[in-house]
Amino acid sequence: MTHLLVVEDEPNLRQLLVTNLTFEGYSVEAVDDGLKGLIAHRTKRADLIVLDLMLPHMDGFQVIQELRKTKDHVPVIMLTARGSESDRVHGLSLGADDYLVKPFSVLEFIARIKAILRRTHPQTMPTVLQSGAYRFDLTAMTASRDNRPLDLTPREFRLLEILITHAGHTHSRSELLDQAWGADARPTPRTVDVHIANLRKKLGDDGEKNLIATVGGEGYRWTVLVEPVH
Ligand code: CA
């Protein structure tokens, strides 16, 4: 079971993250300061650390420094305050893998965690998926149809990834906005429709195939069975 460590001193946010990560099926430990975080990680090694930067006793920067100094390359996603661009840059230069700016949506948070785990633990999640004539490489972010590559933008690929990794599930436009655009940008739900239309065109998804179904006023759903390629 993938084990995650959350280091966050705001009790409400910490609880929210723990609840959602547990719901996603991860084993989760949570602590409220940097030193406790290091100790927890050394006691039970985490597969990924969610690390707030502003923490009592030992801040997030010191935690990353300490980890990397001891050649511990556990993936770290930093939680940073809005507007602290220099914190982000500093954290990434110390060796953090990714960051989220507060306040962030839980959906985006989960999506980022999964993306990092996919990159760093490729054996735990299939990264090449097949669905009918289509093949998707989630690590390389490429898609092909009958072995012919499809020319997708990163945003289109991200939308596609959300749909195929939850085939059969209907995603509302606001869910797709959260997960594919994130909290920083706020395009309108209409933007989702436009991107889906382009995606359908590129997939050759004419009315007959109906790969991406429009579900009433609710949203979109991938309709074809998706299987991992070994
Ligand atoms: Ca804090």
PDB file of C-alpha atoms and ligand atoms in Angstrom:
ATOM      1  CA  MET A   1       0.000   0.000   0.000  1.00  0.00           C
ATOM      2  CA  THR A   2       1.325   3.421  -0.919  1.00  0.00           C
ATOM      3  CA  HIS A   3       2.178   5.342   2.246  1.00  0.00           C
ATOM      4  CA  LEU A   4       1.931   9.129   2.349  1.00  0.00           C
ATOM      5  CA  LEU A   5       3.101  11.597   4.969  1.00  0.00           C
ATOM      6  CA  VAL A   6       1.322  14.939   5.408  1.00  0.00           C
ATOM      7  CA  VAL A   7       3.238  17.670   7.244  1.00  0.00           C
ATOM      8  CA  GLU A   8       0.878  20.596   7.814  1.00  0.00           C
ATOM      9  CA  ASP A   9       0.293  22.697  10.917  1.00  0.00           C
ATOM     10  CA  GLU A  10      -3.186  24.008  10.003  1.00  0.00           C
ATOM     11  CA  PRO A  11      -5.483  21.433  11.656  1.00  0.00           C
ATOM     12  CA  ASN A  12      -8.442  21.893   9.295  1.00  0.00           C
ATOM     13  CA  LEU A  13      -6.388  21.603   6.142  1.00  0.00           C
ATOM     14  CA  ARG A  14      -4.432  18.671   7.569  1.00  0.00           C
ATOM     15  CA  GLN A  15      -7.661  16.833   8.362  1.00  0.00           C
ATOM     16  CA  LEU A  16      -9.115  17.583   4.931  1.00  0.00           C
ATOM     17  CA  LEU A  17      -6.025  16.201   3.199  1.00  0.00           C
ATOM     18  CA  VAL A  18      -5.906  13.098   5.377  1.00  0.00           C
ATOM     19  CA  THR A  19      -9.602  12.376   4.825  1.00  0.00           C
ATOM     20  CA  ASN A  20      -9.305  12.674   1.068  1.00  0.00           C
ATOM     21  CA  LEU A  21      -6.074  10.717   0.722  1.00  0.00           C
ATOM     22  CA  THR A  22      -7.477   7.942   2.893  1.00  0.00           C
ATOM     23  CA  PHE A  23     -10.587   7.901   0.729  1.00  0.00           C
ATOM     24  CA  GLU A  24      -8.328   7.457  -2.324  1.00  0.00           C
ATOM     25  CA  GLY A  25      -6.953   4.289  -0.735  1.00  0.00           C
ATOM     26  CA  TYR A  26      -3.580   5.521   0.551  1.00  0.00           C
ATOM     27  CA  SER A  27      -2.157   4.827   3.966  1.00  0.00           C
ATOM     28  CA  VAL A  28      -1.636   8.263   5.522  1.00  0.00           C
ATOM     29  CA  GLU A  29       0.236   9.641   8.516  1.00  0.00           C
ATOM     30  CA  ALA A  30      -0.052  13.305   9.447  1.00  0.00           C
ATOM     31  CA  VAL A  31       2.064  15.502  11.728  1.00  0.00           C
ATOM     32  CA  ASP A  32       2.081  19.228  12.520  1.00  0.00           C
ATOM     33  CA  ASP A  33       5.725  20.246  12.373  1.00  0.00           C
ATOM     34  CA  GLY A  34       8.823  19.664  10.298  1.00  0.00           C
ATOM     35  CA  LEU A  35      10.885  17.813  12.851  1.00  0.00           C
ATOM     36  CA  LYS A  36       8.061  15.383  13.603  1.00  0.00           C
ATOM     37  CA  GLY A  37       7.770  14.919   9.848  1.00  0.00           C
ATOM     38  CA  LEU A  38      11.403  13.871   9.489  1.00  0.00           C
ATOM     39  CA  ILE A  39      11.119  11.520  12.441  1.00  0.00           C
ATOM     40  CA  ALA A  40       7.889   9.995  11.111  1.00  0.00           C
ATOM     41  CA  HIS A  41       9.495   9.454   7.694  1.00  0.00           C
ATOM     42  CA  ARG A  42      12.562   7.833   9.223  1.00  0.00           C
ATOM     43  CA  THR A  43      10.383   5.595  11.358  1.00  0.00           C
ATOM     44  CA  LYS A  44       8.067   4.564   8.543  1.00  0.00           C
ATOM     45  CA  ARG A  45       9.300   5.526   5.119  1.00  0.00           C
ATOM     46  CA  ALA A  46       6.770   7.484   3.047  1.00  0.00           C
ATOM     47  CA  ASP A  47       6.376   7.038  -0.725  1.00  0.00           C
ATOM     48  CA  LEU A  48       5.557  10.728  -0.981  1.00  0.00           C
ATOM     49  CA  ILE A  49       5.589  13.681   1.427  1.00  0.00           C
ATOM     50  CA  VAL A  50       3.061  16.526   1.336  1.00  0.00           C
ATOM     51  CA  LEU A  51       4.982  19.353   2.934  1.00  0.00           C
ATOM     52  CA  ASP A  52       3.755  22.738   4.076  1.00  0.00           C
ATOM     53  CA  LEU A  53       6.578  25.291   3.966  1.00  0.00           C
ATOM     54  CA  MET A  54       5.720  27.496   6.932  1.00  0.00           C
ATOM     55  CA  LEU A  55       5.932  25.138   9.911  1.00  0.00           C
ATOM     56  CA  PRO A  56       6.936  25.461  13.560  1.00  0.00           C
ATOM     57  CA  HIS A  57      10.322  24.179  14.826  1.00  0.00           C
ATOM     58  CA  MET A  58      11.708  23.149  11.454  1.00  0.00           C
ATOM     59  CA  ASP A  59      10.244  24.664   8.317  1.00  0.00           C
ATOM     60  CA  GLY A  60       9.607  22.915   5.018  1.00  0.00           C
ATOM     61  CA  PHE A  61      12.809  24.185   3.415  1.00  0.00           C
ATOM     62  CA  GLN A  62      14.898  22.661   6.205  1.00  0.00           C
ATOM     63  CA  VAL A  63      13.014  19.389   5.864  1.00  0.00           C
ATOM     64  CA  ILE A  64      13.741  19.174   2.131  1.00  0.00           C
ATOM     65  CA  GLN A  65      17.386  20.129   2.722  1.00  0.00           C
ATOM     66  CA  GLU A  66      17.741  17.497   5.393  1.00  0.00           C
ATOM     67  CA  LEU A  67      16.201  14.809   3.177  1.00  0.00           C
ATOM     68  CA  ARG A  68      18.295  15.628   0.122  1.00  0.00           C
ATOM     69  CA  LYS A  69      21.467  16.004   2.199  1.00  0.00           C
ATOM     70  CA  THR A  70      21.064  12.390   3.248  1.00  0.00           C
ATOM     71  CA  LYS A  71      20.435  11.364  -0.384  1.00  0.00           C
ATOM     72  CA  ASP A  72      16.798  10.641   0.356  1.00  0.00           C
ATOM     73  CA  HIS A  73      14.931  11.287  -2.892  1.00  0.00           C
ATOM     74  CA  VAL A  74      11.429  10.689  -1.593  1.00  0.00           C
ATOM     75  CA  PRO A  75       9.054  12.780  -3.755  1.00  0.00           C
ATOM     76  CA  VAL A  76       7.970  16.003  -2.049  1.00  0.00           C
ATOM     77  CA  ILE A  77       5.031  18.211  -2.993  1.00  0.00           C
ATOM     78  CA  MET A  78       5.160  21.610  -1.282  1.00  0.00           C
ATOM     79  CA  LEU A  79       2.159  23.610  -0.133  1.00  0.00           C
ATOM     80  CA  THR A  80       2.942  27.291  -0.561  1.00  0.00           C
ATOM     81  CA  ALA A  81       1.157  30.521   0.263  1.00  0.00           C
ATOM     82  CA  ARG A  82      -0.305  32.488  -2.597  1.00  0.00           C
ATOM     83  CA  GLY A  83       2.074  35.015  -4.047  1.00  0.00           C
ATOM     84  CA  SER A  84       5.243  33.574  -2.546  1.00  0.00           C
ATOM     85  CA  GLU A  85       6.919  32.989  -5.882  1.00  0.00           C
ATOM     86  CA  SER A  86      10.392  33.079  -4.307  1.00  0.00           C
ATOM     87  CA  ASP A  87       9.403  30.328  -1.824  1.00  0.00           C
ATOM     88  CA  ARG A  88       8.333  28.135  -4.711  1.00  0.00           C
ATOM     89  CA  VAL A  89      11.529  28.704  -6.633  1.00  0.00           C
ATOM     90  CA  HIS A  90      13.630  28.145  -3.517  1.00  0.00           C
ATOM     91  CA  GLY A  91      11.776  24.929  -2.642  1.00  0.00           C
ATOM     92  CA  LEU A  92      12.120  23.545  -6.142  1.00  0.00           C
ATOM     93  CA  SER A  93      15.825  24.411  -6.195  1.00  0.00           C
ATOM     94  CA  LEU A  94      16.269  22.489  -2.942  1.00  0.00           C
ATOM     95  CA  GLY A  95      14.778  19.437  -4.597  1.00  0.00           C
ATOM     96  CA  ALA A  96      10.999  19.506  -4.137  1.00  0.00           C
ATOM     97  CA  ASP A  97       9.179  17.759  -6.985  1.00  0.00           C
ATOM     98  CA  ASP A  98       6.096  19.932  -7.283  1.00  0.00           C
ATOM     99  CA  TYR A  99       4.092  22.563  -5.445  1.00  0.00           C
ATOM    100  CA  LEU A 100       0.518  23.662  -4.911  1.00  0.00           C
ATOM    101  CA  VAL A 101      -0.487  27.203  -4.106  1.00  0.00           C
ATOM    102  CA  LYS A 102      -3.009  27.625  -1.284  1.00  0.00           C
ATOM    103  CA  PRO A 103      -5.949  27.604  -1.510  1.00  0.00           C
ATOM    104  CA  PHE A 104      -6.083  24.656  -3.916  1.00  0.00           C
ATOM    105  CA  SER A 105      -8.899  22.308  -4.831  1.00  0.00           C
ATOM    106  CA  VAL A 106      -8.847  18.828  -3.365  1.00  0.00           C
ATOM    107  CA  LEU A 107      -9.353  17.346  -6.822  1.00  0.00           C
ATOM    108  CA  GLU A 108      -6.282  19.093  -8.120  1.00  0.00           C
ATOM    109  CA  PHE A 109      -4.325  18.026  -5.050  1.00  0.00           C
ATOM    110  CA  ILE A 110      -5.233  14.360  -5.630  1.00  0.00           C
ATOM    111  CA  ALA A 111      -4.463  14.640  -9.337  1.00  0.00           C
ATOM    112  CA  ARG A 112      -0.993  16.048  -8.597  1.00  0.00           C
ATOM    113  CA  ILE A 113      -0.246  13.319  -6.052  1.00  0.00           C
ATOM    114  CA  LYS A 114      -1.215  10.657  -8.569  1.00  0.00           C
ATOM    115  CA  ALA A 115       0.884  12.280 -11.274  1.00  0.00           C
ATOM    116  CA  ILE A 116       3.973  12.332  -9.026  1.00  0.00           C
ATOM    117  CA  LEU A 117       3.456   8.743  -7.897  1.00  0.00           C
ATOM    118  CA  ARG A 118       3.040   7.666 -11.498  1.00  0.00           C
ATOM    119  CA  ARG A 119       6.346   9.297 -12.384  1.00  0.00           C
ATOM    120  CA  THR A 120       8.225   8.013  -9.363  1.00  0.00           C
ATOM    121  CA  HIS A 121       6.596   4.601  -8.838  1.00  0.00           C
ATOM    122  CA  PRO A 122       5.812   3.511 -12.370  1.00  0.00           C
ATOM    123  CA  GLN A 123       5.500  -0.110 -11.298  1.00  0.00           C
ATOM    124  CA  THR A 124       2.535   0.613  -9.025  1.00  0.00           C
ATOM    125  CA  MET A 125       0.357   2.128 -11.711  1.00  0.00           C
ATOM    126  CA  PRO A 126      -0.003   1.167 -15.358  1.00  0.00           C
ATOM    127  CA  THR A 127       1.246   4.004 -17.529  1.00  0.00           C
ATOM    128  CA  VAL A 128       0.289   2.649 -20.933  1.00  0.00           C
ATOM    129  CA  LEU A 129      -3.406   2.117 -21.494  1.00  0.00           C
ATOM    130  CA  GLN A 130      -5.320   0.704 -24.431  1.00  0.00           C
ATOM    131  CA  SER A 131      -8.922   1.498 -25.250  1.00  0.00           C
ATOM    132  CA  GLY A 132     -10.232   0.075 -28.507  1.00  0.00           C
ATOM    133  CA  ALA A 133      -7.955   1.300 -31.309  1.00  0.00           C
ATOM    134  CA  TYR A 134      -6.435   3.937 -29.045  1.00  0.00           C
ATOM    135  CA  ARG A 135      -3.288   3.716 -26.981  1.00  0.00           C
ATOM    136  CA  PHE A 136      -2.256   6.235 -24.325  1.00  0.00           C
ATOM    137  CA  ASP A 137       1.133   6.625 -22.693  1.00  0.00           C
ATOM    138  CA  LEU A 138       0.505   8.583 -19.501  1.00  0.00           C
ATOM    139  CA  THR A 139       4.183   9.133 -18.762  1.00  0.00           C
ATOM    140  CA  ALA A 140       5.204  10.293 -22.223  1.00  0.00           C
ATOM    141  CA  MET A 141       1.836  12.090 -22.567  1.00  0.00           C
ATOM    142  CA  THR A 142       1.264  10.699 -26.041  1.00  0.00           C
ATOM    143  CA  ALA A 143      -1.742   9.119 -27.690  1.00  0.00           C
ATOM    144  CA  SER A 144      -2.112   7.099 -30.857  1.00  0.00           C
ATOM    145  CA  ARG A 145      -4.873   5.551 -32.923  1.00  0.00           C
ATOM    146  CA  ASP A 146      -4.031   2.329 -34.774  1.00  0.00           C
ATOM    147  CA  ASN A 147      -0.360   3.168 -34.080  1.00  0.00           C
ATOM    148  CA  ARG A 148      -0.666   6.574 -35.715  1.00  0.00           C
ATOM    149  CA  PRO A 149       0.247   9.350 -33.274  1.00  0.00           C
ATOM    150  CA  LEU A 150      -2.391  11.938 -32.435  1.00  0.00           C
ATOM    151  CA  ASP A 151      -1.361  15.564 -32.202  1.00  0.00           C
ATOM    152  CA  LEU A 152      -2.821  16.659 -28.864  1.00  0.00           C
ATOM    153  CA  THR A 153      -2.070  19.765 -26.831  1.00  0.00           C
ATOM    154  CA  PRO A 154      -0.994  19.177 -23.197  1.00  0.00           C
ATOM    155  CA  ARG A 155      -4.406  20.418 -22.025  1.00  0.00           C
ATOM    156  CA  GLU A 156      -6.247  18.050 -24.365  1.00  0.00           C
ATOM    157  CA  PHE A 157      -4.094  15.181 -23.177  1.00  0.00           C
ATOM    158  CA  ARG A 158      -4.802  16.066 -19.555  1.00  0.00           C
ATOM    159  CA  LEU A 159      -8.565  16.063 -20.232  1.00  0.00           C
ATOM    160  CA  LEU A 160      -8.251  12.747 -22.000  1.00  0.00           C
ATOM    161  CA  GLU A 161      -6.212  11.323 -19.133  1.00  0.00           C
ATOM    162  CA  ILE A 162      -8.886  12.274 -16.603  1.00  0.00           C
ATOM    163  CA  LEU A 163     -11.588  10.650 -18.721  1.00  0.00           C
ATOM    164  CA  ILE A 164      -9.764   7.392 -19.551  1.00  0.00           C
ATOM    165  CA  THR A 165      -8.405   6.780 -16.061  1.00  0.00           C
ATOM    166  CA  HIS A 166     -12.000   6.967 -14.777  1.00  0.00           C
ATOM    167  CA  ALA A 167     -13.754   5.327 -17.716  1.00  0.00           C
ATOM    168  CA  GLY A 168     -17.500   5.027 -17.216  1.00  0.00           C
ATOM    169  CA  HIS A 169     -17.547   7.820 -14.652  1.00  0.00           C
ATOM    170  CA  THR A 170     -19.247  11.075 -15.590  1.00  0.00           C
ATOM    171  CA  HIS A 171     -17.130  14.151 -14.916  1.00  0.00           C
ATOM    172  CA  SER A 172     -18.904  17.466 -14.500  1.00  0.00           C
ATOM    173  CA  ARG A 173     -17.500  20.478 -16.312  1.00  0.00           C
ATOM    174  CA  SER A 174     -16.400  21.998 -12.997  1.00  0.00           C
ATOM    175  CA  GLU A 175     -14.542  18.781 -12.054  1.00  0.00           C
ATOM    176  CA  LEU A 176     -12.754  18.868 -15.386  1.00  0.00           C
ATOM    177  CA  LEU A 177     -11.935  22.544 -14.915  1.00  0.00           C
ATOM    178  CA  ASP A 178     -10.487  21.829 -11.480  1.00  0.00           C
ATOM    179  CA  GLN A 179      -8.401  18.905 -12.608  1.00  0.00           C
ATOM    180  CA  ALA A 180      -7.237  20.025 -16.022  1.00  0.00           C
ATOM    181  CA  TRP A 181      -6.886  23.748 -15.438  1.00  0.00           C
ATOM    182  CA  GLY A 182      -6.277  23.922 -11.706  1.00  0.00           C
ATOM    183  CA  ALA A 183      -7.062  26.617  -9.197  1.00  0.00           C
ATOM    184  CA  ASP A 184      -4.865  29.311 -10.695  1.00  0.00           C
ATOM    185  CA  ALA A 185      -6.801  29.787 -13.908  1.00  0.00           C
ATOM    186  CA  ARG A 186     -10.571  30.065 -14.100  1.00  0.00           C
ATOM    187  CA  PRO A 187     -11.866  29.546 -17.599  1.00  0.00           C
ATOM    188  CA  THR A 188     -15.611  29.092 -18.085  1.00  0.00           C
ATOM    189  CA  PRO A 189     -17.398  25.729 -18.393  1.00  0.00           C
ATOM    190  CA  ARG A 190     -17.809  26.604 -22.080  1.00  0.00           C
ATOM    191  CA  THR A 191     -14.004  26.277 -22.392  1.00  0.00           C
ATOM    192  CA  VAL A 192     -14.354  22.628 -21.432  1.00  0.00           C
ATOM    193  CA  ASP A 193     -16.931  22.110 -24.187  1.00  0.00           C
ATOM    194  CA  VAL A 194     -14.622  23.683 -26.757  1.00  0.00           C
ATOM    195  CA  HIS A 195     -11.671  21.507 -25.703  1.00  0.00           C
ATOM    196  CA  ILE A 196     -13.813  18.374 -25.707  1.00  0.00           C
ATOM    197  CA  ALA A 197     -15.032  19.224 -29.214  1.00  0.00           C
ATOM    198  CA  ASN A 198     -11.422  19.584 -30.421  1.00  0.00           C
ATOM    199  CA  LEU A 199     -10.445  16.390 -28.669  1.00  0.00           C
ATOM    200  CA  ARG A 200     -13.295  14.484 -30.341  1.00  0.00           C
ATOM    201  CA  LYS A 201     -12.233  15.800 -33.716  1.00  0.00           C
ATOM    202  CA  LYS A 202      -8.633  14.697 -33.194  1.00  0.00           C
ATOM    203  CA  LEU A 203      -9.714  11.277 -31.936  1.00  0.00           C
ATOM    204  CA  GLY A 204     -11.977  10.880 -34.967  1.00  0.00           C
ATOM    205  CA  ASP A 205     -14.815  10.494 -32.499  1.00  0.00           C
ATOM    206  CA  ASP A 206     -17.745  10.939 -34.844  1.00  0.00           C
ATOM    207  CA  GLY A 207     -21.317  10.562 -33.629  1.00  0.00           C
ATOM    208  CA  GLU A 208     -21.189   6.824 -34.274  1.00  0.00           C
ATOM    209  CA  LYS A 209     -18.192   5.948 -32.120  1.00  0.00           C
ATOM    210  CA  ASN A 210     -19.265   8.107 -29.215  1.00  0.00           C
ATOM    211  CA  LEU A 211     -16.018   7.558 -27.277  1.00  0.00           C
ATOM    212  CA  ILE A 212     -16.633  10.627 -25.167  1.00  0.00           C
ATOM    213  CA  ALA A 213     -20.319  10.740 -24.322  1.00  0.00           C
ATOM    214  CA  THR A 214     -22.068  13.953 -23.372  1.00  0.00           C
ATOM    215  CA  VAL A 215     -24.187  13.108 -20.363  1.00  0.00           C
ATOM    216  CA  GLY A 216     -27.282  15.322 -20.326  1.00  0.00           C
ATOM    217  CA  GLY A 217     -26.564  18.531 -18.462  1.00  0.00           C
ATOM    218  CA  GLU A 218     -24.019  16.732 -16.260  1.00  0.00           C
ATOM    219  CA  GLY A 219     -20.761  16.449 -18.122  1.00  0.00           C
ATOM    220  CA  TYR A 220     -18.609  13.959 -20.038  1.00  0.00           C
ATOM    221  CA  ARG A 221     -17.762  10.296 -19.815  1.00  0.00           C
ATOM    222  CA  TRP A 222     -15.340   7.910 -21.596  1.00  0.00           C
ATOM    223  CA  THR A 223     -17.466   4.999 -22.777  1.00  0.00           C
ATOM    224  CA  VAL A 224     -15.003   2.343 -23.977  1.00  0.00           C
ATOM    225  CA  LEU A 225     -13.234  -0.258 -21.823  1.00  0.00           C
ATOM    226  CA  VAL A 226      -9.707   0.813 -20.850  1.00  0.00           C
ATOM    227  CA  GLU A 227      -7.047  -1.786 -20.107  1.00  0.00           C
ATOM    228  CA  PRO A 228      -3.427  -1.568 -18.998  1.00  0.00           C
ATOM    229  CA  VAL A 229      -0.792  -2.680 -21.524  1.00  0.00           C
ATOM    230  CA  HIS A 230       1.901  -4.876 -20.008  1.00  0.00           C
TER     231      HIS A 230
HETATM  232 CA    CA B   1       1.823  26.538   7.871  1.00  0.00          CA
END
